[in-house]
Short mmCIF file of C-alpha atoms and ligand atoms in Angstrom, two decimals:
data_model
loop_
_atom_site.label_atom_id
_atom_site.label_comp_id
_atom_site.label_asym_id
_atom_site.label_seq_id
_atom_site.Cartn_x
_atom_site.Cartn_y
_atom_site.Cartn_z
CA UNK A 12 -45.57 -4.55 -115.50
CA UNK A 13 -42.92 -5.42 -113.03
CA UNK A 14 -42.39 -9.21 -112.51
CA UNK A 15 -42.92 -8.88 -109.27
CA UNK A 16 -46.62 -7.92 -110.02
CA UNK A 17 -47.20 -10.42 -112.70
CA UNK A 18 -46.00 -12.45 -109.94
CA UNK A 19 -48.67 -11.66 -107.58
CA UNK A 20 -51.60 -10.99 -109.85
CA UNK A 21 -50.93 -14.86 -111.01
CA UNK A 22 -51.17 -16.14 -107.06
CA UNK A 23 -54.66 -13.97 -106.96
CA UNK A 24 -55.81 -16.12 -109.60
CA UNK A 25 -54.94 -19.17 -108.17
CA UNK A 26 -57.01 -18.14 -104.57
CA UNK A 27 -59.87 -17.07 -107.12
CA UNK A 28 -59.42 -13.77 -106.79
CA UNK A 29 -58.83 -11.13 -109.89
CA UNK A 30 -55.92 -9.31 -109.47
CA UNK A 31 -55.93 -5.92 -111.70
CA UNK A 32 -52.66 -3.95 -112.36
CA UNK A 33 -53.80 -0.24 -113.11
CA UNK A 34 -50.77 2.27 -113.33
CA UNK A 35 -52.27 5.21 -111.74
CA UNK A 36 -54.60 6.34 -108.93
CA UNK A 37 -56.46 8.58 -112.21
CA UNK A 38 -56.63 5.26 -113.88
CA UNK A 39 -57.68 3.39 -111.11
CA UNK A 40 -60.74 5.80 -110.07
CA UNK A 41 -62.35 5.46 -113.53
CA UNK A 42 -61.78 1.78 -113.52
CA UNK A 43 -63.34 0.91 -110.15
CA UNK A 44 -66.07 3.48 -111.71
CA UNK A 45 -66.43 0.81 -114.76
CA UNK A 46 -66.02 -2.45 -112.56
CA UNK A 47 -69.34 -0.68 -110.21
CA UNK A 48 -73.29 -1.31 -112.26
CA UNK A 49 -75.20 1.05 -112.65
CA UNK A 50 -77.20 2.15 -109.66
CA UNK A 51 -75.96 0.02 -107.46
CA UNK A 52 -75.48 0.68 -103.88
CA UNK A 53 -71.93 1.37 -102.54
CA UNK A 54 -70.36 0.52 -98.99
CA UNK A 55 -66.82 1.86 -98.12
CA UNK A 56 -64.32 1.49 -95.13
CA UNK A 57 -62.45 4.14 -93.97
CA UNK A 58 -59.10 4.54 -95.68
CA UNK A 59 -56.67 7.05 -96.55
CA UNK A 60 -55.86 5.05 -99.58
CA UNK A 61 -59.41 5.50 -101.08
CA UNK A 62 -59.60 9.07 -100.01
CA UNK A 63 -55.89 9.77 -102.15
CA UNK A 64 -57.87 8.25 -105.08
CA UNK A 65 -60.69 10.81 -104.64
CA UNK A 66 -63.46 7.90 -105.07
CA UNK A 67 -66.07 8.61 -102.81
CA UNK A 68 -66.62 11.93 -104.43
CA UNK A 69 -66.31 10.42 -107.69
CA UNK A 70 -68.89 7.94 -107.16
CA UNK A 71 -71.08 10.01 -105.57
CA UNK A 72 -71.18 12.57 -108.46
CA UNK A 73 -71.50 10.08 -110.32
CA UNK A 74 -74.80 9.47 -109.16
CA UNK A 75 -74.04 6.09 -106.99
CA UNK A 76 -75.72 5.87 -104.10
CA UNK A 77 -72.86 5.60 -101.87
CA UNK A 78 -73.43 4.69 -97.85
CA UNK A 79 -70.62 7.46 -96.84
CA UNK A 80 -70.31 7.21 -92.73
CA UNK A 81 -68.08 10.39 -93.29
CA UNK A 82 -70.47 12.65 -94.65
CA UNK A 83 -70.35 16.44 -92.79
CA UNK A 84 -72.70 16.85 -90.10
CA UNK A 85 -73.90 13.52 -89.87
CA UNK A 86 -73.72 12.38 -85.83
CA UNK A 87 -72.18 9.30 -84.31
CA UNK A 88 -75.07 6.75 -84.59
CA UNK A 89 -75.86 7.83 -87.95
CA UNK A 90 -72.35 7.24 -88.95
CA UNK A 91 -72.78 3.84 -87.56
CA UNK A 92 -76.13 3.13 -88.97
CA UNK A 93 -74.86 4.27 -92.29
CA UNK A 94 -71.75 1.85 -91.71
CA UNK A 95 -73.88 -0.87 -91.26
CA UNK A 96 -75.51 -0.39 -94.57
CA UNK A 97 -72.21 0.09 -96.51
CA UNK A 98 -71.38 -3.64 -94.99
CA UNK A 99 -74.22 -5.09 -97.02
CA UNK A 100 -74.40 -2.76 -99.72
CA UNK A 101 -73.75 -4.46 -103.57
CA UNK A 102 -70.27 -2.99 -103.84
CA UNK A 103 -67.88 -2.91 -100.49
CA UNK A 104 -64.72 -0.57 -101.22
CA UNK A 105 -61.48 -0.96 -99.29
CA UNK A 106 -57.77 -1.02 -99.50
CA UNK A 107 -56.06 -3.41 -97.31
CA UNK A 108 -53.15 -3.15 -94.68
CA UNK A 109 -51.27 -5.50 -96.53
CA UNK A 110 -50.83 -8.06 -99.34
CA UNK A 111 -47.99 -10.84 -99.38
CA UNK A 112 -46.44 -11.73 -102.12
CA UNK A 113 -48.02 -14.57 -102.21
CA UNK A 114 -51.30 -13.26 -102.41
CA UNK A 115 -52.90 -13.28 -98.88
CA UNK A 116 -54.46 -10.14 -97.92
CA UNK A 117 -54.48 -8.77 -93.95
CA UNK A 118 -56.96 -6.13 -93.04
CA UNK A 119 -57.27 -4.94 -89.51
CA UNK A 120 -60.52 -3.33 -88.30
CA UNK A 121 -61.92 -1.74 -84.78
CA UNK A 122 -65.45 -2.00 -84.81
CA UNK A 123 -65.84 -4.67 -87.28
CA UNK A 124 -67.81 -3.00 -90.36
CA UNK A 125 -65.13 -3.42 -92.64
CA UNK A 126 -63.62 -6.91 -92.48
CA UNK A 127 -67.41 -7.86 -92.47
CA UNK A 128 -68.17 -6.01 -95.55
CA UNK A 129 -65.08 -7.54 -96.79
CA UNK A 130 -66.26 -10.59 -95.93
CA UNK A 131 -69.60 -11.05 -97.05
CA UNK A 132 -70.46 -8.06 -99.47
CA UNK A 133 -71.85 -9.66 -103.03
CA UNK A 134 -68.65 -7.61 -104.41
CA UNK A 135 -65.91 -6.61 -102.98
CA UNK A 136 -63.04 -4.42 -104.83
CA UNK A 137 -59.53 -3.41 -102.92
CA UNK A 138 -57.48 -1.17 -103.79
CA UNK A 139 -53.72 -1.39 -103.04
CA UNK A 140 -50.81 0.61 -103.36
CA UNK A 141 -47.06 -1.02 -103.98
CA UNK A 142 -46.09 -0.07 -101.00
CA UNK A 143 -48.17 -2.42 -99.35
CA UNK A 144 -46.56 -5.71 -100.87
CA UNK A 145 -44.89 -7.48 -98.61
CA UNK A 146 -42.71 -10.70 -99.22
CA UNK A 147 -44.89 -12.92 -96.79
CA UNK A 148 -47.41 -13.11 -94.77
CA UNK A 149 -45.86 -12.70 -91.08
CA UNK A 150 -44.50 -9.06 -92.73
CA UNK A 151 -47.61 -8.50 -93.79
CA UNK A 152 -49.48 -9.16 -90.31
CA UNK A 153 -46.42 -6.91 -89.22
CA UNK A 154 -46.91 -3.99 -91.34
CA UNK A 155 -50.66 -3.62 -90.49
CA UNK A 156 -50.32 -3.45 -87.06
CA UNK A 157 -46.53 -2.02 -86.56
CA UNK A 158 -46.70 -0.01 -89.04
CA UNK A 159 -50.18 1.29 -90.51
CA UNK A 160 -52.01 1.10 -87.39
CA UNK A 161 -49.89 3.29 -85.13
CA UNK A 162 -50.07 5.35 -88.33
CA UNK A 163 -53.85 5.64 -88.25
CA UNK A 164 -53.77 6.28 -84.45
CA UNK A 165 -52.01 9.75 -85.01
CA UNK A 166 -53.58 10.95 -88.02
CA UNK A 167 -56.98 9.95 -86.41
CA UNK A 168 -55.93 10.80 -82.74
CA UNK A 169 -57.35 7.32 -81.25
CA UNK A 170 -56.47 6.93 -77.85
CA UNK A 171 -54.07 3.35 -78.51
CA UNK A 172 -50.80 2.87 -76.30
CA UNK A 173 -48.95 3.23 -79.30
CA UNK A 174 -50.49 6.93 -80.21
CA UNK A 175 -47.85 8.83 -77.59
CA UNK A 176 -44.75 6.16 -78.75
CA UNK A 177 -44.91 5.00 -82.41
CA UNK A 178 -44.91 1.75 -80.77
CA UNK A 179 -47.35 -1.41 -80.43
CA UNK A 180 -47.68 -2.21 -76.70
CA UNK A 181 -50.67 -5.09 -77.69
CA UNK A 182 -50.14 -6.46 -74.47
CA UNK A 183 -51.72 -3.89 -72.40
CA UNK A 184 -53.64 -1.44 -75.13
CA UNK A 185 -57.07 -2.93 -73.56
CA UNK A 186 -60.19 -1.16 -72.26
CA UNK A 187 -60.29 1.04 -70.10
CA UNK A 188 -56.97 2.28 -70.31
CA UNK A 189 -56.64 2.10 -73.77
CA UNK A 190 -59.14 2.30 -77.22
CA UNK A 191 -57.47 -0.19 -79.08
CA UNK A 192 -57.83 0.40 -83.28
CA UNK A 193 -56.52 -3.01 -84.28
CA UNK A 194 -59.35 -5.48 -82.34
CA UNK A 195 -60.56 -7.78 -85.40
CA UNK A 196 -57.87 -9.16 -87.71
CA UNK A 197 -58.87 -10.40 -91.37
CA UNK A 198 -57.31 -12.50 -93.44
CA UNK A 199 -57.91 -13.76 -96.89
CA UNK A 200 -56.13 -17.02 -98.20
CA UNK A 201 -58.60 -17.93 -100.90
CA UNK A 202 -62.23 -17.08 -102.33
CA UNK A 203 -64.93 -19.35 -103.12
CA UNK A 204 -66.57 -17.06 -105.59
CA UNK A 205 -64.42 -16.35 -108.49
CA UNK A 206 -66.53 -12.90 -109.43
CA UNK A 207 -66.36 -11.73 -105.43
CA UNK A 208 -63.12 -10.27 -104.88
CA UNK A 209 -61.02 -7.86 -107.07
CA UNK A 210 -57.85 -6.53 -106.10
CA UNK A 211 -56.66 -3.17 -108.38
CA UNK A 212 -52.68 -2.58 -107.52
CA UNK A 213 -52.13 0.71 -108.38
CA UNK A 214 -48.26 1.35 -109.44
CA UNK A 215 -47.98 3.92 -107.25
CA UNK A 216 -47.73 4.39 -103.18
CA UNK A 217 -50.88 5.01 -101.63
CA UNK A 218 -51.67 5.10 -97.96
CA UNK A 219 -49.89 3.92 -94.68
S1 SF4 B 317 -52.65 -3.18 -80.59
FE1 SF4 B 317 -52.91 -1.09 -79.82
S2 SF4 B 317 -50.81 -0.38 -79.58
FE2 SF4 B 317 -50.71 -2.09 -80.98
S3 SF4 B 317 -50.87 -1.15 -83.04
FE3 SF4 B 317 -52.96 -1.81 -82.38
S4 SF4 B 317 -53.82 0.05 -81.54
FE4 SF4 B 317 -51.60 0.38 -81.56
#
């Protein structure tokens, strides 16, 4: 393991949170799959980091009951219902916009189901590529919203002033005019619960 790692799984463990190095995104699947009890209930937020590691499906043949807003066929309220019961399932999954170096973690969110699951789920595991290290925190809060956010806007077509420029206009990307993805900003400097939070870097690049 990289230095740089060792580095930042140590500053986990001084917030109280357990920072896990796992190699691979295989590896990684089958060790979130160990981390999760038996029939226990499952939340997840939307991220392309978690669908590159294939877990939802792996979970849910796995026999989880997993509260999947993205399941075919479902319509829009259901999807929100359902996201509502991911946010207080046992197990919340995410990845998050960004991690310093240092060992805060940024997560942006629109309609608030994932930084609250974040927040207050009994557990809580994220998942993190390398290329979301940053050396600090300001480049973190830049990344997520300069970088992965206008990111998310065109793979997920959402109406933002930055979906037509690459660019974050903040300023005026406001209702009406705009449907702005980055509205709630989360930030995690420390946990109180030393069992809570779990943060699996993956040695590979995953996501935006
Ligand atoms: S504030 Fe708006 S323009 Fe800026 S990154 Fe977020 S969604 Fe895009």
């Amino acid at each position: 393991m990289e230095r740089k790692i060792a580095n930042l799984i140590a500053n986990l463990k001084r917030r109280n949170i357990d920072g896990i190095y796992i190699a691979s995104k295989d590896e990684a699947r089958e060790r979130i799959k160990q981390l999760i009890l038996k029939n226990a209930t499952v939340g997840i937020s939307g991220s392309k980091t978690l669908d590159e590691i294939g877990i939802v499906a792996f979970l849910e043949s796995s026999n989880y009951e997993v509260f999947n807003q993205y399941k075919p066929g479902i319509s829009r309220e259901q999807s929100l219902q359902v996201r509502n019961l991911g946010s207080r399932a046992d197990y919340f999954l995410s990845s998050c916009n960004a991690i310093s170096e240092a060992g805060e973690l940024v997560f942006f969110s629109a309609y608030g189901h994932r930084t609250s699951g974040i927040a207050n789920a009994d557990n809580v595991i994220v998942v993190c590529g390398l290329n979301k290290i940053t050396p600090n925190l300001e480049q973190a809060l830049k990344r997520s919203r300069e970088h992965a956010t206008i990111l998310n806007c065109r793979r997920l077509d959402w109406k933002s002033a930055c979906l037509s420029e690459g660019l974050c206009r903040k300023d005026i990307c406001l209702a009406p005019d705009y449907k702005r993805m980055c509205c709630q900003v989360l930030i995690i400097e420390s946990e109180i619960n030393p069992e809570r939070l779990k943060v699996i870097i993956v040695g590979e690049e995953l996501g935006f």
